[in-house]
Amino acid sequence: LEQAGNIEKAIEGYSLSKKYIETSLKDTPEADHNALDLLASIVFKLGTSYERMGNLSSASHNYTKTIQLLKVVRKENTLYTAEVYEKLANLRGRQQKYDKASLLLEECLKIRIEELGMGHELVAKALYSLGVLFCKRNQFDAGLKAFTDCLSIQQLTLGSESLETADTLHAIGQCLGNNGDFKNACNMWGRAYEVYTK
């Protein structure tokens, strides 16, 4: 209850700051990029606060607004924007809007590959989430590719003994099983089980 009260206070504070900046921007003939940048940050924090409160609709609205603001200040291809895309995609997934979630994650993935290169942990994280969404839509071949690409990165960055790698092996097994390839599915599940039981 105390935590919920603190989040409500945070929302109140962020909302006041947002209103103040929006009012000051109305009085400025030219777009003030510093103010817009700050506004984007506050709107993003509002989104995360609403998400923690379980208000997915308000969280989604604020994440979408953050992306719009970042585009205005020409920061649409930054890692920060990729994080907002990822958060919004996760929300859409929780709302079972898998098509929208996939498109958002693809944007996140594209930025992360451009900024970090293909071999980064954050790229693997986005690939894993994308694989989950493909499987939710029964697109097991696409899911298999996303998970396999994710696994390649995880084995290099986290090693073959990490729990994240085991989760991906298990997910690959699920895709193979759904495609009727039970022999290879069992092999993947066995490899995952070995990590889980160490």
Coordinates of N, CA, C and O in Angstrom, one line a residue, residues 23-190:
T23 N 2.9 24.2 -20.9 CA 2.5 25.6 -20.8 C 3.6 26.5 -21.3 O 3.4 27.4 -22.1
S24 N 4.8 26.2 -20.8 CA 6.0 27.1 -21.2 C 6.3 27.0 -22.7 O 6.6 27.9 -23.4
L25 N 6.0 25.8 -23.3 CA 6.3 25.5 -24.7 C 5.3 26.3 -25.6 O 5.6 26.7 -26.7
K26 N 4.1 26.5 -25.0 CA 3.0 27.2 -25.8 C 3.4 28.7 -25.9 O 3.0 29.3 -26.9
D27 N 4.2 29.2 -25.0 CA 4.6 30.6 -25.0 C 5.9 30.8 -25.8 O 6.3 31.9 -26.0
T28 N 6.5 29.7 -26.3 CA 7.7 29.8 -27.1 C 7.4 29.6 -28.6 O 6.8 28.6 -29.0
P29 N 7.7 30.7 -29.4 CA 7.4 30.6 -30.8 C 8.1 29.4 -31.5 O 7.5 28.8 -32.4
E30 N 9.3 29.1 -31.2 CA 10.1 28.0 -31.8 C 10.1 26.9 -30.8 O 10.2 27.1 -29.6
A31 N 10.2 25.7 -31.4 CA 10.3 24.5 -30.5 C 11.6 24.5 -29.8 O 12.7 24.6 -30.3
D32 N 11.5 24.4 -28.5 CA 12.7 24.4 -27.6 C 13.1 22.9 -27.4 O 12.4 22.2 -26.7
H33 N 14.1 22.5 -28.1 CA 14.5 21.0 -28.1 C 14.9 20.5 -26.7 O 14.6 19.4 -26.3
N34 N 15.5 21.4 -25.9 CA 15.9 21.0 -24.5 C 14.6 20.7 -23.7 O 14.5 19.7 -22.9
A35 N 13.6 21.6 -23.8 CA 12.4 21.5 -23.1 C 11.6 20.2 -23.6 O 11.0 19.5 -22.8
L36 N 11.6 20.0 -24.9 CA 10.9 18.8 -25.5 C 11.6 17.5 -25.0 O 10.9 16.5 -24.7
D37 N 12.9 17.6 -24.9 CA 13.7 16.4 -24.5 C 13.3 16.1 -23.0 O 13.1 15.0 -22.6
L38 N 13.3 17.2 -22.2 CA 12.9 17.0 -20.8 C 11.4 16.5 -20.7 O 11.1 15.6 -19.9
L39 N 10.6 17.0 -21.5 CA 9.2 16.6 -21.5 C 9.1 15.1 -21.9 O 8.3 14.4 -21.3
A40 N 9.8 14.7 -22.9 CA 9.9 13.3 -23.3 C 10.3 12.4 -22.1 O 9.7 11.3 -21.8
S41 N 11.3 12.8 -21.3 CA 11.8 12.1 -20.2 C 10.7 12.0 -19.1 O 10.5 10.9 -18.5
I42 N 10.0 13.1 -18.9 CA 8.9 13.1 -17.8 C 7.7 12.2 -18.3 O 7.2 11.4 -17.5
V43 N 7.4 12.3 -19.5 CA 6.3 11.5 -20.1 C 6.6 10.0 -20.0 O 5.7 9.2 -19.6
F44 N 7.9 9.7 -20.3 CA 8.3 8.3 -20.1 C 8.2 7.8 -18.7 O 7.7 6.7 -18.4
K45 N 8.6 8.6 -17.7 CA 8.5 8.3 -16.3 C 7.1 8.1 -15.9 O 6.7 7.3 -15.1
L46 N 6.2 9.0 -16.5 CA 4.8 8.8 -16.2 C 4.3 7.4 -16.7 O 3.5 6.8 -16.0
G47 N 4.7 7.1 -17.9 CA 4.4 5.8 -18.4 C 4.8 4.6 -17.5 O 4.0 3.7 -17.2
T48 N 6.1 4.7 -17.1 CA 6.6 3.6 -16.2 C 5.8 3.6 -14.9 O 5.5 2.5 -14.3
S49 N 5.5 4.7 -14.4 CA 4.7 4.8 -13.1 C 3.3 4.2 -13.3 O 2.8 3.4 -12.4
Y50 N 2.6 4.6 -14.4 CA 1.3 4.0 -14.6 C 1.4 2.5 -14.8 O 0.5 1.8 -14.4
E51 N 2.5 2.0 -15.5 CA 2.6 0.6 -15.7 C 2.8 -0.1 -14.3 O 2.2 -1.2 -14.1
R52 N 3.6 0.5 -13.4 CA 3.7 -0.1 -12.1 C 2.4 -0.2 -11.3 O 2.2 -1.0 -10.5
M53 N 1.6 0.8 -11.6 CA 0.2 0.8 -10.9 C -0.7 -0.1 -11.6 O -1.8 -0.4 -11.1
G54 N -0.4 -0.7 -12.7 CA -1.3 -1.6 -13.4 C -2.2 -0.9 -14.4 O -3.1 -1.6 -14.9
N55 N -2.0 0.4 -14.6 CA -2.9 1.1 -15.5 C -2.2 1.1 -16.9 O -1.5 2.0 -17.3
L56 N -2.5 0.0 -17.6 CA -1.8 -0.2 -18.9 C -2.2 0.8 -20.0 O -1.4 1.1 -20.8
S57 N -3.5 1.2 -20.0 CA -3.9 2.2 -21.0 C -3.2 3.5 -20.9 O -2.7 4.0 -21.9
S58 N -3.1 4.0 -19.6 CA -2.3 5.3 -19.4 C -0.8 5.1 -19.7 O -0.2 6.0 -20.3
A59 N -0.3 4.0 -19.3 CA 1.1 3.7 -19.6 C 1.4 3.7 -21.1 O 2.3 4.3 -21.6
S60 N 0.5 3.0 -21.8 CA 0.6 2.9 -23.3 C 0.5 4.3 -23.9 O 1.3 4.6 -24.8
H61 N -0.4 5.1 -23.5 CA -0.6 6.4 -24.0 C 0.7 7.2 -23.8 O 1.1 7.9 -24.7
N62 N 1.3 7.2 -22.6 CA 2.5 7.9 -22.4 C 3.7 7.4 -23.1 O 4.6 8.2 -23.5
Y63 N 3.8 6.1 -23.3 CA 5.0 5.6 -24.0 C 4.9 6.0 -25.5 O 5.9 6.4 -26.1
T64 N 3.6 6.0 -26.1 CA 3.4 6.4 -27.4 C 3.8 7.9 -27.6 O 4.4 8.3 -28.5
K65 N 3.3 8.7 -26.6 CA 3.6 10.2 -26.6 C 5.1 10.4 -26.5 O 5.7 11.3 -27.2
T66 N 5.8 9.6 -25.7 CA 7.3 9.7 -25.6 C 8.0 9.5 -27.0 O 8.8 10.3 -27.4
I67 N 7.5 8.5 -27.7 CA 8.1 8.2 -29.0 C 7.9 9.4 -30.0 O 8.8 9.8 -30.7
Q68 N 6.7 9.9 -29.9 CA 6.3 11.1 -30.8 C 7.2 12.3 -30.5 O 7.7 13.0 -31.4
L69 N 7.5 12.5 -29.2 CA 8.3 13.7 -28.8 C 9.8 13.4 -29.2 O 10.5 14.3 -29.6
L70 N 10.2 12.2 -29.0 CA 11.6 11.9 -29.4 C 11.8 12.0 -30.9 O 12.9 12.4 -31.4
K71 N 10.8 11.8 -31.7 CA 10.9 12.0 -33.2 C 11.0 13.5 -33.5 O 11.7 13.9 -34.4
V72 N 10.3 14.3 -32.7 CA 10.3 15.8 -32.9 C 11.8 16.3 -32.7 O 12.3 17.2 -33.4
V73 N 12.4 15.8 -31.6 CA 13.8 16.3 -31.3 C 14.8 15.4 -32.0 O 16.0 15.5 -31.7
R74 N 14.4 14.7 -33.0 CA 15.3 13.9 -33.9 C 16.1 12.9 -33.1 O 17.3 12.7 -33.3
K75 N 15.5 12.2 -32.1 CA 16.2 11.2 -31.3 C 15.4 9.9 -31.5 O 15.4 9.0 -30.6
E76 N 14.8 9.7 -32.7 CA 14.0 8.5 -32.9 C 14.9 7.2 -33.1 O 14.3 6.1 -33.0
N77 N 16.2 7.4 -33.3 CA 17.0 6.2 -33.5 C 18.1 6.0 -32.4 O 19.2 5.6 -32.7
T78 N 17.7 6.4 -31.2 CA 18.6 6.2 -30.1 C 18.2 5.0 -29.3 O 17.1 4.5 -29.4
L79 N 19.2 4.6 -28.4 CA 18.9 3.4 -27.6 C 17.8 3.7 -26.6 O 17.0 2.8 -26.2
Y80 N 17.7 4.9 -26.2 CA 16.6 5.4 -25.3 C 15.2 5.1 -26.0 O 14.3 4.5 -25.4
T81 N 15.1 5.5 -27.2 CA 13.9 5.2 -28.0 C 13.6 3.7 -28.1 O 12.5 3.3 -28.0
A82 N 14.7 3.0 -28.3 CA 14.6 1.5 -28.5 C 14.0 0.9 -27.2 O 13.1 0.1 -27.2
E83 N 14.4 1.5 -26.0 CA 13.8 1.0 -24.7 C 12.3 1.3 -24.6 O 11.6 0.5 -24.1
V84 N 12.0 2.5 -25.1 CA 10.5 2.9 -25.1 C 9.7 2.0 -26.0 O 8.6 1.5 -25.6
Y85 N 10.3 1.7 -27.2 CA 9.6 0.7 -28.1 C 9.4 -0.6 -27.4 O 8.3 -1.2 -27.5
E86 N 10.5 -1.1 -26.7 CA 10.4 -2.4 -26.0 C 9.3 -2.4 -25.0 O 8.6 -3.3 -24.8
K87 N 9.3 -1.3 -24.2 CA 8.3 -1.2 -23.1 C 6.9 -1.2 -23.7 O 6.0 -1.9 -23.2
L88 N 6.7 -0.4 -24.7 CA 5.4 -0.4 -25.4 C 5.0 -1.7 -26.0 O 3.8 -2.2 -25.9
A89 N 6.0 -2.4 -26.6 CA 5.7 -3.7 -27.2 C 5.3 -4.7 -26.1 O 4.4 -5.5 -26.3
N90 N 6.0 -4.7 -24.9 CA 5.6 -5.6 -23.8 C 4.2 -5.3 -23.3 O 3.5 -6.3 -23.0
L91 N 3.8 -4.0 -23.3 CA 2.4 -3.7 -22.9 C 1.4 -4.3 -23.9 O 0.4 -4.8 -23.5
R92 N 1.7 -4.1 -25.2 CA 0.8 -4.6 -26.3 C 0.7 -6.1 -26.2 O -0.3 -6.7 -26.4
G93 N 1.8 -6.7 -25.9 CA 1.8 -8.2 -25.7 C 0.9 -8.6 -24.5 O 0.1 -9.5 -24.7
R94 N 1.0 -7.9 -23.4 CA 0.2 -8.2 -22.3 C -1.3 -7.9 -22.6 O -2.2 -8.6 -22.0
Q95 N -1.6 -7.0 -23.5 CA -3.0 -6.7 -24.0 C -3.4 -7.7 -25.1 O -4.5 -7.5 -25.7
Q96 N -2.5 -8.7 -25.4 CA -2.7 -9.6 -26.5 C -2.9 -9.0 -27.9 O -3.5 -9.6 -28.8
K97 N -2.2 -7.9 -28.0 CA -2.2 -7.2 -29.3 C -0.8 -7.6 -30.0 O 0.1 -6.7 -30.1
Y98 N -0.7 -8.8 -30.4 CA 0.6 -9.4 -30.8 C 1.1 -8.8 -32.1 O 2.3 -8.6 -32.2
D99 N 0.3 -8.4 -33.0 CA 0.7 -7.9 -34.3 C 1.4 -6.5 -34.0 O 2.5 -6.2 -34.5
K100 N 0.7 -5.7 -33.2 CA 1.3 -4.3 -32.9 C 2.6 -4.5 -32.1 O 3.6 -3.8 -32.3
A101 N 2.6 -5.4 -31.1 CA 3.8 -5.7 -30.3 C 5.0 -6.1 -31.2 O 6.1 -5.6 -31.0
S102 N 4.7 -6.9 -32.2 CA 5.8 -7.4 -33.0 C 6.4 -6.3 -33.8 O 7.6 -6.2 -33.9
L103 N 5.6 -5.4 -34.4 CA 6.1 -4.2 -35.1 C 6.9 -3.3 -34.3 O 8.0 -2.8 -34.7
L104 N 6.5 -3.1 -33.0 CA 7.2 -2.2 -32.1 C 8.6 -2.9 -31.7 O 9.6 -2.2 -31.7
L105 N 8.6 -4.2 -31.5 CA 9.8 -4.9 -31.2 C 10.8 -4.9 -32.4 O 12.0 -4.8 -32.2
E106 N 10.3 -5.0 -33.6 CA 11.1 -4.9 -34.8 C 11.8 -3.6 -34.9 O 13.0 -3.5 -35.3
E107 N 11.1 -2.5 -34.5 CA 11.7 -1.2 -34.5 C 12.8 -1.1 -33.4 O 13.9 -0.6 -33.7
C108 N 12.5 -1.6 -32.2 CA 13.5 -1.7 -31.2 C 14.7 -2.5 -31.6 O 15.9 -2.0 -31.4
L109 N 14.5 -3.6 -32.2 CA 15.6 -4.5 -32.7 C 16.5 -3.8 -33.7 O 17.7 -3.8 -33.7
K110 N 15.8 -3.1 -34.7 CA 16.5 -2.4 -35.8 C 17.5 -1.3 -35.2 O 18.6 -1.3 -35.6
I111 N 17.0 -0.6 -34.2 CA 17.8 0.5 -33.6 C 19.0 -0.1 -32.8 O 20.1 0.3 -32.9
R112 N 18.7 -1.2 -32.1 CA 19.8 -1.8 -31.3 C 20.9 -2.4 -32.1 O 22.0 -2.3 -31.8
I113 N 20.5 -3.0 -33.2 CA 21.5 -3.6 -34.2 C 22.3 -2.5 -34.7 O 23.6 -2.6 -34.8
E114 N 21.7 -1.4 -35.2 CA 22.4 -0.2 -35.7 C 23.4 0.4 -34.7 O 24.5 0.8 -35.0
E115 N 22.9 0.5 -33.5 CA 23.7 1.2 -32.4 C 24.7 0.3 -31.7 O 25.8 0.8 -31.3
L116 N 24.4 -0.9 -31.6 CA 25.2 -1.8 -30.7 C 25.9 -2.9 -31.5 O 26.8 -3.6 -31.0
G117 N 25.4 -3.2 -32.7 CA 25.9 -4.4 -33.4 C 25.1 -5.6 -33.1 O 24.4 -5.7 -32.1
M118 N 25.2 -6.6 -33.9 CA 24.4 -7.8 -33.8 C 24.7 -8.7 -32.6 O 23.9 -9.4 -32.1
G119 N 25.9 -8.5 -32.0 CA 26.3 -9.4 -31.0 C 26.1 -8.9 -29.5 O 26.7 -9.5 -28.6
H120 N 25.2 -8.0 -29.3 CA 25.0 -7.4 -28.0 C 23.8 -8.1 -27.3 O 22.8 -8.5 -27.9
E121 N 23.9 -8.1 -25.9 CA 22.9 -8.8 -25.1 C 21.5 -8.2 -25.3 O 20.5 -8.9 -25.2
L122 N 21.5 -6.8 -25.5 CA 20.2 -6.2 -25.6 C 19.5 -6.6 -27.0 O 18.3 -6.6 -27.1
V123 N 20.3 -6.9 -28.0 CA 19.8 -7.4 -29.2 C 19.2 -8.8 -29.0 O 18.1 -9.1 -29.4
A124 N 19.9 -9.6 -28.2 CA 19.4 -10.9 -27.8 C 18.1 -10.9 -27.1 O 17.2 -11.6 -27.4
K125 N 18.0 -9.9 -26.2 CA 16.8 -9.7 -25.4 C 15.6 -9.4 -26.3 O 14.5 -10.0 -26.1
A126 N 15.8 -8.5 -27.3 CA 14.7 -8.2 -28.2 C 14.4 -9.3 -29.1 O 13.2 -9.6 -29.4
L127 N 15.4 -10.1 -29.5 CA 15.1 -11.3 -30.4 C 14.3 -12.3 -29.6 O 13.4 -12.9 -30.2
Y128 N 14.6 -12.5 -28.3 CA 13.9 -13.5 -27.5 C 12.4 -13.0 -27.4 O 11.5 -13.9 -27.6
S129 N 12.2 -11.8 -27.1 CA 10.8 -11.3 -27.0 C 10.1 -11.4 -28.3 O 8.9 -11.7 -28.3
L130 N 10.8 -11.1 -29.4 CA 10.1 -11.3 -30.7 C 9.8 -12.7 -31.0 O 8.7 -13.0 -31.5
G131 N 10.7 -13.6 -30.6 CA 10.4 -15.1 -30.7 C 9.1 -15.5 -30.0 O 8.3 -16.2 -30.5
V132 N 9.0 -15.0 -28.8 CA 7.8 -15.3 -27.9 C 6.5 -14.8 -28.7 O 5.5 -15.5 -28.7
L133 N 6.6 -13.6 -29.2 CA 5.4 -13.0 -29.9 C 5.1 -13.8 -31.2 O 3.9 -14.1 -31.5
F134 N 6.1 -14.3 -31.9 CA 5.8 -15.1 -33.1 C 5.1 -16.4 -32.7 O 4.2 -16.8 -33.3
C135 N 5.6 -17.0 -31.6 CA 4.9 -18.2 -31.1 C 3.5 -18.0 -30.6 O 2.6 -18.8 -30.9
K136 N 3.2 -16.8 -30.0 CA 1.9 -16.5 -29.6 C 0.9 -16.4 -30.9 O -0.3 -16.7 -30.8
R137 N 1.5 -16.1 -32.0 CA 0.7 -16.0 -33.3 C 0.9 -17.3 -34.1 O 0.5 -17.3 -35.3
N138 N 1.4 -18.3 -33.5 CA 1.6 -19.7 -34.1 C 2.5 -19.6 -35.3 O 2.4 -20.4 -36.2
Q139 N 3.4 -18.6 -35.3 CA 4.4 -18.5 -36.4 C 5.7 -19.2 -35.9 O 6.7 -18.5 -35.6
F140 N 5.7 -20.5 -35.9 CA 6.8 -21.2 -35.2 C 8.1 -21.2 -36.0 O 9.2 -21.2 -35.4
D141 N 8.1 -21.1 -37.3 CA 9.3 -21.0 -38.1 C 10.0 -19.6 -37.8 O 11.2 -19.6 -37.6
A142 N 9.2 -18.6 -37.8 CA 9.7 -17.2 -37.5 C 10.3 -17.2 -36.0 O 11.3 -16.6 -35.7
G143 N 9.5 -17.8 -35.1 CA 9.9 -17.9 -33.7 C 11.2 -18.6 -33.6 O 12.1 -18.2 -32.9
L144 N 11.4 -19.8 -34.3 CA 12.6 -20.6 -34.3 C 13.8 -19.7 -34.8 O 14.9 -19.8 -34.1
K145 N 13.6 -19.0 -35.8 CA 14.7 -18.1 -36.3 C 15.1 -17.1 -35.3 O 16.3 -16.9 -35.0
A146 N 14.1 -16.4 -34.7 CA 14.4 -15.4 -33.7 C 15.2 -16.0 -32.5 O 16.2 -15.5 -32.0
F147 N 14.7 -17.2 -32.0 CA 15.3 -17.8 -30.9 C 16.7 -18.3 -31.2 O 17.6 -18.2 -30.4
T148 N 16.9 -18.8 -32.4 CA 18.2 -19.3 -32.8 C 19.2 -18.2 -32.9 O 20.4 -18.3 -32.5
D149 N 18.8 -17.1 -33.5 CA 19.7 -15.9 -33.5 C 20.0 -15.4 -32.1 O 21.1 -15.0 -31.8
C150 N 19.0 -15.4 -31.3 CA 19.2 -15.0 -29.9 C 20.2 -15.9 -29.2 O 21.1 -15.5 -28.5
L151 N 20.1 -17.2 -29.4 CA 21.0 -18.2 -28.8 C 22.4 -18.0 -29.2 O 23.3 -18.1 -28.4
S152 N 22.6 -17.7 -30.5 CA 24.0 -17.5 -31.0 C 24.7 -16.3 -30.2 O 25.8 -16.4 -29.8
I153 N 23.9 -15.3 -29.9 CA 24.4 -14.1 -29.2 C 24.7 -14.5 -27.7 O 25.7 -14.2 -27.1
Q154 N 23.7 -15.2 -27.1 CA 23.8 -15.5 -25.7 C 25.0 -16.4 -25.4 O 25.6 -16.3 -24.4
Q155 N 25.2 -17.4 -26.3 CA 26.3 -18.3 -26.1 C 27.7 -17.6 -26.1 O 28.6 -17.9 -25.4
L156 N 27.7 -16.5 -26.9 CA 29.0 -15.7 -26.9 C 29.1 -14.7 -25.7 O 30.2 -14.5 -25.2
T157 N 27.9 -14.1 -25.3 CA 28.0 -13.1 -24.3 C 27.7 -13.6 -22.9 O 28.3 -13.1 -21.9
L158 N 26.9 -14.6 -22.8 CA 26.5 -15.1 -21.4 C 27.1 -16.5 -21.1 O 27.1 -16.9 -20.0
G159 N 27.4 -17.2 -22.2 CA 27.9 -18.5 -22.0 C 26.8 -19.6 -22.1 O 25.6 -19.2 -22.0
S160 N 27.2 -20.8 -22.3 CA 26.2 -21.9 -22.5 C 25.5 -22.4 -21.2 O 24.6 -23.1 -21.2
E161 N 26.1 -21.9 -20.1 CA 25.6 -22.4 -18.8 C 24.6 -21.4 -18.1 O 24.1 -21.6 -17.0
S162 N 24.3 -20.3 -18.8 CA 23.4 -19.2 -18.2 C 22.0 -19.7 -18.3 O 21.5 -20.4 -19.2
L163 N 21.2 -19.2 -17.3 CA 19.7 -19.5 -17.3 C 19.0 -18.9 -18.5 O 18.1 -19.5 -19.0
E164 N 19.5 -17.7 -18.9 CA 18.9 -17.1 -20.1 C 19.1 -18.0 -21.3 O 18.2 -18.2 -22.1
T165 N 20.3 -18.6 -21.5 CA 20.6 -19.5 -22.6 C 19.7 -20.7 -22.5 O 19.1 -21.2 -23.5
A166 N 19.5 -21.2 -21.3 CA 18.6 -22.4 -21.1 C 17.2 -22.1 -21.5 O 16.5 -22.9 -22.1
D167 N 16.7 -20.9 -21.1 CA 15.4 -20.5 -21.5 C 15.2 -20.5 -23.0 O 14.2 -20.9 -23.5
T168 N 16.2 -20.0 -23.7 CA 16.2 -20.0 -25.2 C 16.2 -21.4 -25.8 O 15.5 -21.6 -26.7
L169 N 17.0 -22.2 -25.2 CA 17.1 -23.6 -25.7 C 15.7 -24.3 -25.5 O 15.2 -25.0 -26.4
H170 N 15.1 -24.0 -24.4 CA 13.7 -24.5 -24.1 C 12.7 -24.0 -25.1 O 11.9 -24.7 -25.7
A171 N 12.8 -22.7 -25.4 CA 11.9 -22.1 -26.4 C 12.1 -22.6 -27.8 O 11.1 -22.9 -28.5
I172 N 13.4 -22.9 -28.2 CA 13.7 -23.5 -29.5 C 13.0 -24.9 -29.5 O 12.4 -25.3 -30.5
G173 N 13.1 -25.6 -28.4 CA 12.5 -26.9 -28.3 C 11.0 -26.8 -28.5 O 10.4 -27.7 -29.2
Q174 N 10.4 -25.8 -27.9 CA 8.9 -25.6 -28.1 C 8.5 -25.4 -29.6 O 7.6 -26.0 -30.1
C175 N 9.4 -24.6 -30.3 CA 9.1 -24.3 -31.7 C 9.3 -25.6 -32.5 O 8.4 -25.9 -33.4
L176 N 10.3 -26.3 -32.2 CA 10.6 -27.6 -33.0 C 9.4 -28.6 -32.7 O 9.0 -29.2 -33.6
G177 N 9.0 -28.7 -31.5 CA 7.9 -29.6 -31.1 C 6.6 -29.2 -31.8 O 5.9 -30.1 -32.3
N178 N 6.3 -27.9 -31.9 CA 5.1 -27.5 -32.6 C 5.2 -27.7 -34.1 O 4.2 -27.8 -34.7
N179 N 6.4 -27.8 -34.6 CA 6.6 -28.1 -36.0 C 6.7 -29.6 -36.3 O 7.0 -30.0 -37.4
G180 N 6.6 -30.4 -35.2 CA 6.6 -31.9 -35.4 C 8.0 -32.5 -35.4 O 8.1 -33.7 -35.6
D181 N 9.0 -31.7 -35.1 CA 10.4 -32.2 -35.0 C 10.7 -32.6 -33.6 O 11.5 -31.9 -32.9
F182 N 10.2 -33.7 -33.1 CA 10.3 -34.1 -31.7 C 11.7 -34.5 -31.3 O 12.1 -34.3 -30.2
K183 N 12.4 -35.1 -32.3 CA 13.7 -35.6 -31.9 C 14.6 -34.4 -31.5 O 15.3 -34.4 -30.5
N184 N 14.7 -33.4 -32.4 CA 15.5 -32.2 -32.1 C 14.9 -31.4 -30.9 O 15.7 -30.8 -30.2
A185 N 13.6 -31.4 -30.8 CA 12.9 -30.7 -29.7 C 13.4 -31.3 -28.4 O 13.8 -30.6 -27.4
C186 N 13.4 -32.6 -28.3 CA 13.9 -33.3 -27.1 C 15.3 -33.0 -26.8 O 15.7 -32.9 -25.6
N187 N 16.1 -32.9 -27.8 CA 17.5 -32.6 -27.6 C 17.7 -31.2 -27.0 O 18.5 -31.0 -26.1
M188 N 16.9 -30.3 -27.5 CA 17.0 -28.9 -27.0 C 16.5 -28.9 -25.5 O 17.1 -28.2 -24.6
W189 N 15.4 -29.6 -25.2 CA 14.9 -29.6 -23.9 C 15.9 -30.3 -22.9 O 16.0 -29.8 -21.8
G190 N 16.6 -31.3 -23.4 CA 17.6 -32.0 -22.6 C 18.8 -31.1 -22.3 O 19.2 -31.0 -21.1

